[in-house]
XYZ file of C-alpha atoms in Angstrom:
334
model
C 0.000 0.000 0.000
C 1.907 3.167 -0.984
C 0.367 6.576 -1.902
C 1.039 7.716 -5.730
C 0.163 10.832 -7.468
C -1.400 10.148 -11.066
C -1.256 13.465 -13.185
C -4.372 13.469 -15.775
C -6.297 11.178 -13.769
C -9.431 12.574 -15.790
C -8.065 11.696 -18.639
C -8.409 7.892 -20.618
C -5.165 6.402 -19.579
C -5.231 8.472 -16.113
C -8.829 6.842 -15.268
C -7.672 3.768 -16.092
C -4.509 3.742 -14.056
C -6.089 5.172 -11.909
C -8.869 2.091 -11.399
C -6.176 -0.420 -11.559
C -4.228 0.994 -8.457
C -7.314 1.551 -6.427
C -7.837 -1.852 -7.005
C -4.361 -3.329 -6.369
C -5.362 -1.356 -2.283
C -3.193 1.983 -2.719
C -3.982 5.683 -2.253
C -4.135 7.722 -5.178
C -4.225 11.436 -5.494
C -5.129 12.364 -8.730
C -4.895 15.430 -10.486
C -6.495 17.058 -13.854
C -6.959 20.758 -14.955
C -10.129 19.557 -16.790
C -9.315 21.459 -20.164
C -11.580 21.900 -23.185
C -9.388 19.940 -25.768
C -12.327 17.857 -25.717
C -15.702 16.881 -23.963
C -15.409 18.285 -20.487
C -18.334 16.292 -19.311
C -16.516 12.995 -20.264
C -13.869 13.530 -18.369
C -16.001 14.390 -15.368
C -17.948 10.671 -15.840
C -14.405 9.310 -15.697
C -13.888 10.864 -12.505
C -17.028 9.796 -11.316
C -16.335 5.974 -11.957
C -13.875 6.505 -8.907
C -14.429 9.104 -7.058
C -16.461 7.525 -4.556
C -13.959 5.215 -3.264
C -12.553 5.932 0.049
C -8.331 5.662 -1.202
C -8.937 8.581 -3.772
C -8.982 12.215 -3.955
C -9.175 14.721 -6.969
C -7.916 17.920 -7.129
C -8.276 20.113 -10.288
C -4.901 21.879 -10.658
C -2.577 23.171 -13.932
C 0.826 21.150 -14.173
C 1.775 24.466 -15.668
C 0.646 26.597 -12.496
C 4.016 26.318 -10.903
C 2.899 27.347 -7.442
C 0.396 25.007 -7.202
C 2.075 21.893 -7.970
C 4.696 23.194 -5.668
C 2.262 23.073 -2.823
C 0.835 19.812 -3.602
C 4.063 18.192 -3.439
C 4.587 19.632 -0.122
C 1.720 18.642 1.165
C 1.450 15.316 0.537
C 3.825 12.602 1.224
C 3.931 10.693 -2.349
C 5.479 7.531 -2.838
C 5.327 7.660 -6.590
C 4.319 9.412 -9.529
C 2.463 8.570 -12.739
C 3.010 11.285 -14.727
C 0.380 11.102 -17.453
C -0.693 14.768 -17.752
C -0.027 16.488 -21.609
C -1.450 18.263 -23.908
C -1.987 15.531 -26.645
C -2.548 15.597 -30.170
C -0.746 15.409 -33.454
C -2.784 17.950 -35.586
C -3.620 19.945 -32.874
C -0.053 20.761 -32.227
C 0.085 22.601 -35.293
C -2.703 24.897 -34.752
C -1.662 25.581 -30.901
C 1.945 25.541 -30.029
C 1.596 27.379 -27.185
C -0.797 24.551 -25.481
C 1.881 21.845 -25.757
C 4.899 24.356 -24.715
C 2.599 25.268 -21.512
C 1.833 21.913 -20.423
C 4.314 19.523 -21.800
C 7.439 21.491 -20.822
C 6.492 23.937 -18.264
C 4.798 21.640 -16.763
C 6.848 18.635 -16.797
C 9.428 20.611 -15.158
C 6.976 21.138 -12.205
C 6.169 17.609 -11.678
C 10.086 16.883 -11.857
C 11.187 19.776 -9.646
C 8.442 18.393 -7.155
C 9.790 14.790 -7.676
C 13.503 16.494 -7.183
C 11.902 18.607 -3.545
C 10.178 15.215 -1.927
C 12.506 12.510 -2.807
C 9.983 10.322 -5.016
C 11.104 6.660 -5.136
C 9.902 6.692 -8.697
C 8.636 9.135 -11.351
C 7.141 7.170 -14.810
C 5.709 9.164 -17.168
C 4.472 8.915 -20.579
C 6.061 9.293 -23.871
C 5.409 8.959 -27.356
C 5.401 6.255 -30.678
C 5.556 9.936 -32.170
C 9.177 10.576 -30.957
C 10.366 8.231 -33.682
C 9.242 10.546 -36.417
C 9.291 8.983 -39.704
C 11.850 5.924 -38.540
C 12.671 3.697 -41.497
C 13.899 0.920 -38.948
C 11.241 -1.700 -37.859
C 10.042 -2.578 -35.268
C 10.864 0.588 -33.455
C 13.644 -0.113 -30.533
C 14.032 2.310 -28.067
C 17.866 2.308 -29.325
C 16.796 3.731 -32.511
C 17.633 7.479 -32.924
C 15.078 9.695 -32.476
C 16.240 13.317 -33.476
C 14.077 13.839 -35.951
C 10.544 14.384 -34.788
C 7.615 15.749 -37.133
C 5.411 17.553 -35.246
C 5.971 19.245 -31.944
C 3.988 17.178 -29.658
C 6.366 14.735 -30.784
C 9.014 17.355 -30.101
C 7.980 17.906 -26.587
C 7.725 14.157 -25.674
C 10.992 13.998 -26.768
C 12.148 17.121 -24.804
C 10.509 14.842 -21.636
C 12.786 11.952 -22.123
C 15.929 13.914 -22.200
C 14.832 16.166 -19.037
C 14.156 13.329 -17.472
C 17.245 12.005 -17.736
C 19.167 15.221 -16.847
C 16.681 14.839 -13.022
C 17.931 11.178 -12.745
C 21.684 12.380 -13.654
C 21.859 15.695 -11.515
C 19.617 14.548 -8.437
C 19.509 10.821 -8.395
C 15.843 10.666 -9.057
C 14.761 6.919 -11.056
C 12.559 8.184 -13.729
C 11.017 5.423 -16.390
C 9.493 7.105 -19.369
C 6.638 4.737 -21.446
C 6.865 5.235 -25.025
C 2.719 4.939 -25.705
C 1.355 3.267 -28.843
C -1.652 3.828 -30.256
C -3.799 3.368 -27.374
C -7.879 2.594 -27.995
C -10.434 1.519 -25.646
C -13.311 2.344 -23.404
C -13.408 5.692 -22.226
C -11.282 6.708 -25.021
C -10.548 9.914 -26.345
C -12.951 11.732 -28.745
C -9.794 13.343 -30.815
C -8.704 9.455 -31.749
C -9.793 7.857 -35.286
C -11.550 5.033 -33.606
C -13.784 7.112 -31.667
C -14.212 9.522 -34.484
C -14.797 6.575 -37.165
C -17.138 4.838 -34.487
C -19.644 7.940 -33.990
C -19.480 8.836 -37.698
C -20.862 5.069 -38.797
C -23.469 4.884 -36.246
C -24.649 8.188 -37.531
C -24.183 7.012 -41.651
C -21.832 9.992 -41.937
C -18.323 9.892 -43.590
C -15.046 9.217 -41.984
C -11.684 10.706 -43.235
C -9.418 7.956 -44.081
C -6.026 9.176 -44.916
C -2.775 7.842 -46.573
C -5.577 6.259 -48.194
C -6.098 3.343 -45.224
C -2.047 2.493 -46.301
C -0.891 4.072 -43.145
C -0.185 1.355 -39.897
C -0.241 1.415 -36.497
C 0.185 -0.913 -33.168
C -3.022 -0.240 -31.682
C -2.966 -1.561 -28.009
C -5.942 -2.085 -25.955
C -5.864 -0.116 -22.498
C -6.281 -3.026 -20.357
C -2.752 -4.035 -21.658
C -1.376 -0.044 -21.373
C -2.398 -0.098 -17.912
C -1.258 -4.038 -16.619
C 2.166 -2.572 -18.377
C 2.326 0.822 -16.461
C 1.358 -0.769 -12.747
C 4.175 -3.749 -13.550
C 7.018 -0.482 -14.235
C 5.994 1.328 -11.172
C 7.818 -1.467 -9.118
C 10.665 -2.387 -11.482
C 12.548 1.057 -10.300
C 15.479 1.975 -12.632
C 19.350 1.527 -10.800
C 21.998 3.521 -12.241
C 22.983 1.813 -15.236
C 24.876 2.688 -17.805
C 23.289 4.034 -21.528
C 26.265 3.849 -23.646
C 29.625 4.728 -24.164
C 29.281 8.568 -24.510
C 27.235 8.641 -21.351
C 29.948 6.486 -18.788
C 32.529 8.076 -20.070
C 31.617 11.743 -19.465
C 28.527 11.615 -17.599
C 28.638 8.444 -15.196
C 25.228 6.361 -14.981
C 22.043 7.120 -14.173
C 18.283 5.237 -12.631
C 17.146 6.028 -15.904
C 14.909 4.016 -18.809
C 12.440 4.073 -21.493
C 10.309 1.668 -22.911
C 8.222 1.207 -25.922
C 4.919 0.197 -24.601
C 3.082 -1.344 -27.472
C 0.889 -4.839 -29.521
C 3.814 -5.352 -31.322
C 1.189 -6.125 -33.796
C 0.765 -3.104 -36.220
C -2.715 -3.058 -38.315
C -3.322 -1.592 -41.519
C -6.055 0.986 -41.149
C -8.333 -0.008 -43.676
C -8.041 -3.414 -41.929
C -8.668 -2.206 -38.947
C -11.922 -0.258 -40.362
C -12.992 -3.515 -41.326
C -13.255 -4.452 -37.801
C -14.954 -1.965 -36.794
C -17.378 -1.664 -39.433
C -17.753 -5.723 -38.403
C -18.045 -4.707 -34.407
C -20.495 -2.255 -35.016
C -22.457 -3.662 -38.039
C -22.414 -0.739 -40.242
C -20.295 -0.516 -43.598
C -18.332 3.121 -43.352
C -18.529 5.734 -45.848
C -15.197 6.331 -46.778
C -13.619 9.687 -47.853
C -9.918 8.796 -48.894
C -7.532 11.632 -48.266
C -3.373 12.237 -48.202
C -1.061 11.863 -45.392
C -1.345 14.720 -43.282
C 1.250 17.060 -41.979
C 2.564 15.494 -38.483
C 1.715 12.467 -39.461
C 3.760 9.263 -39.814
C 3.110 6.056 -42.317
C 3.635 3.253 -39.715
C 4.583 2.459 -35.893
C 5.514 -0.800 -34.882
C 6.673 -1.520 -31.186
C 9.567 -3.519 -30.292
C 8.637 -4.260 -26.604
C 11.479 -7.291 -25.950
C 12.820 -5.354 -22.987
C 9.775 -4.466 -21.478
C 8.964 -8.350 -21.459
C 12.333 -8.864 -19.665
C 11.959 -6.624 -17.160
C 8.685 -6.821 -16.182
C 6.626 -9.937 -17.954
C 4.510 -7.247 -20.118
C 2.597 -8.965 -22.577
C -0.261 -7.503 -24.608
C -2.808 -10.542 -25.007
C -6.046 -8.113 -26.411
C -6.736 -9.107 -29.928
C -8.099 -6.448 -32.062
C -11.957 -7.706 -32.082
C -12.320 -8.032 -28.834
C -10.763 -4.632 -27.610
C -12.993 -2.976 -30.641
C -15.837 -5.393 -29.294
C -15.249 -3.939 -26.081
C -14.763 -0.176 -27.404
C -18.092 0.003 -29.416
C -19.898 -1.834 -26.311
C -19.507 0.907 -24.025
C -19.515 3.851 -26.471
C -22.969 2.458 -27.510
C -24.167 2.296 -23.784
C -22.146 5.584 -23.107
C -24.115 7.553 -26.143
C -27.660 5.716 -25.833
C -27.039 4.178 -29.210
């Protein structure tokens, strides 16, 4: 029983972490600011799923409200910290910069300078598939460079990684950063193509299908996000060393990142298919280009995170989709 502070609780992974450690008997405190990126009132039905039960509290705060987040580290006596808080989006990112540089960096700085102030035993926080840009290498490896990012969320996740790492050089503190990919489910976000797709066939109205249903991508179910994020909390990095450059100028550090993935990517127009089969409605399909941001294919190579911690993603596609159009029907009176 330990008490951890889960940043974006309101939000789909968050709530589902969230659950999960209830569950497993520890105390969460979970934060959200509650934003508008998308249906406020969603978010608030997440909440209530678990408010009621007697090892959580909610506060609404800003990562980015420096103050704040300084307080609430102070106050309370954390254990650990699931950092899941951002401002997410691809496309987004391009019409509101300022959003991601406000919450992704600013903010991540709070929750590290907090983690740096209490002496966490463990800060994980989420990452990005996006960080690998347009990698040519498959399946992605988490030793694959990843300099070259195409949009700036992806820029900012990246940015997270290598502050993190600067916390766990400088001050000691074991950070673990979870490389998300392509996560679906119930509860899901509104902004995702399967939740978008899934409204617009119930209601016989178009969906956008771009690269032309070429593009791929390792969906994973949440069920198999969240077994994998409550397995890392307790595998806490030691100082290890990264690779040459870093032990021979730097020393080593209780530092790591994972890919966190199917390791099964799906071809979107396959994966339509699916869905059109889950919810029993053909789609009408409007085939567009790649868009800006956007990347032809992610594919997770999640070896080490088998190692270390016995993840293994065991949610076929039907029956997370299954699951998926289940509750948004109940969800949505459909």
């Amino acid at each position: 029983m330990v008490k951890v502070l889960v940043t974006g609780a309101a939000g789909f992974i968050g709530f589902h972490v969230s659950q999960k450690l209830l569950h497993q008997g520890n105390t969460i405190l979970g934060i959200d600011n509650l934003n508008s990126y998308y249906d406020v009132s969603l978010k608030k039905a997440r909440l209530q799923q678990i408010e009621t039960h007697e090892k959580f509290r909610f506060y609404q705060l800003d990562i980015a409200d420096r103050k704040s987040i300084a307080e609430l580290f102070t106050q309370h006596n954390f254990d650990y910290v699931i950092h899941l808080a951002a401002q997410a989006g691809v496309r987004y990112s391009l019409e509101n910069p300022y959003a991601y540089v406000d919450s992704n960096l600013v903010g991540f700085v709070n929750i590290l300078e907090g983690c740096r102030h209490q002496n966490i035993k463990h800060l994980v926080y989420a990452s990005s598939s996006s960080v690998y840009g347009k990698n040519k290498k498959i399946p992605f490896s988490t030793d694959d460079n990843v300099d070259h990012p195409v949009s700036l969320y992806a820029a900012t996740k990246k940015a997270n990684e290598l502050m993190a790492h600067t916390y766990s050089h400088l001050y000691g503190i074991p950070t673990t950063g979870l490389r998300f990919f392509t996560v679906y489910g119930p509860w899901g976000r509104p902004d995702m193509a399967y939740f978008l797709f899934t409204k617009a066939i119930l209601e016989e109205k178009p969906i956008k299908v771009f690269n032309y249903g070429k593009m791929k991508r390792d969906f994973t179910y949440v069920d198999d996000i969240v077994e994998g994020i409550a397995r890392v909390i307790d595998n806490i990095p030691q100082s290890q060393t990264l690779n040459d450059t870093i032990e021979n100028n730097k020393g080593s550090v209780p530092y790591k990142i994972y890919n966190i993935g199917n390791n099964q990517p799906v071809e979107l127009s396959h994966f339509i298919e699916v869905l059109e089969d889950c919810i029993g409605k053909k789609a009408i399909k409007e085939f567009l280009p790649m868009q800006p941001g956007d990347v032809p294919m992610t594919y997770a190579d999640v070896d080490e995170l088998i190692k270390d911690v016995g993840f293994q993603p065991n949610t076929s596609l039907k029956t997370g989709l299954e699951k998926f159009v289940n509750w948004y029907r109940d969800y949505y009176q459909y």
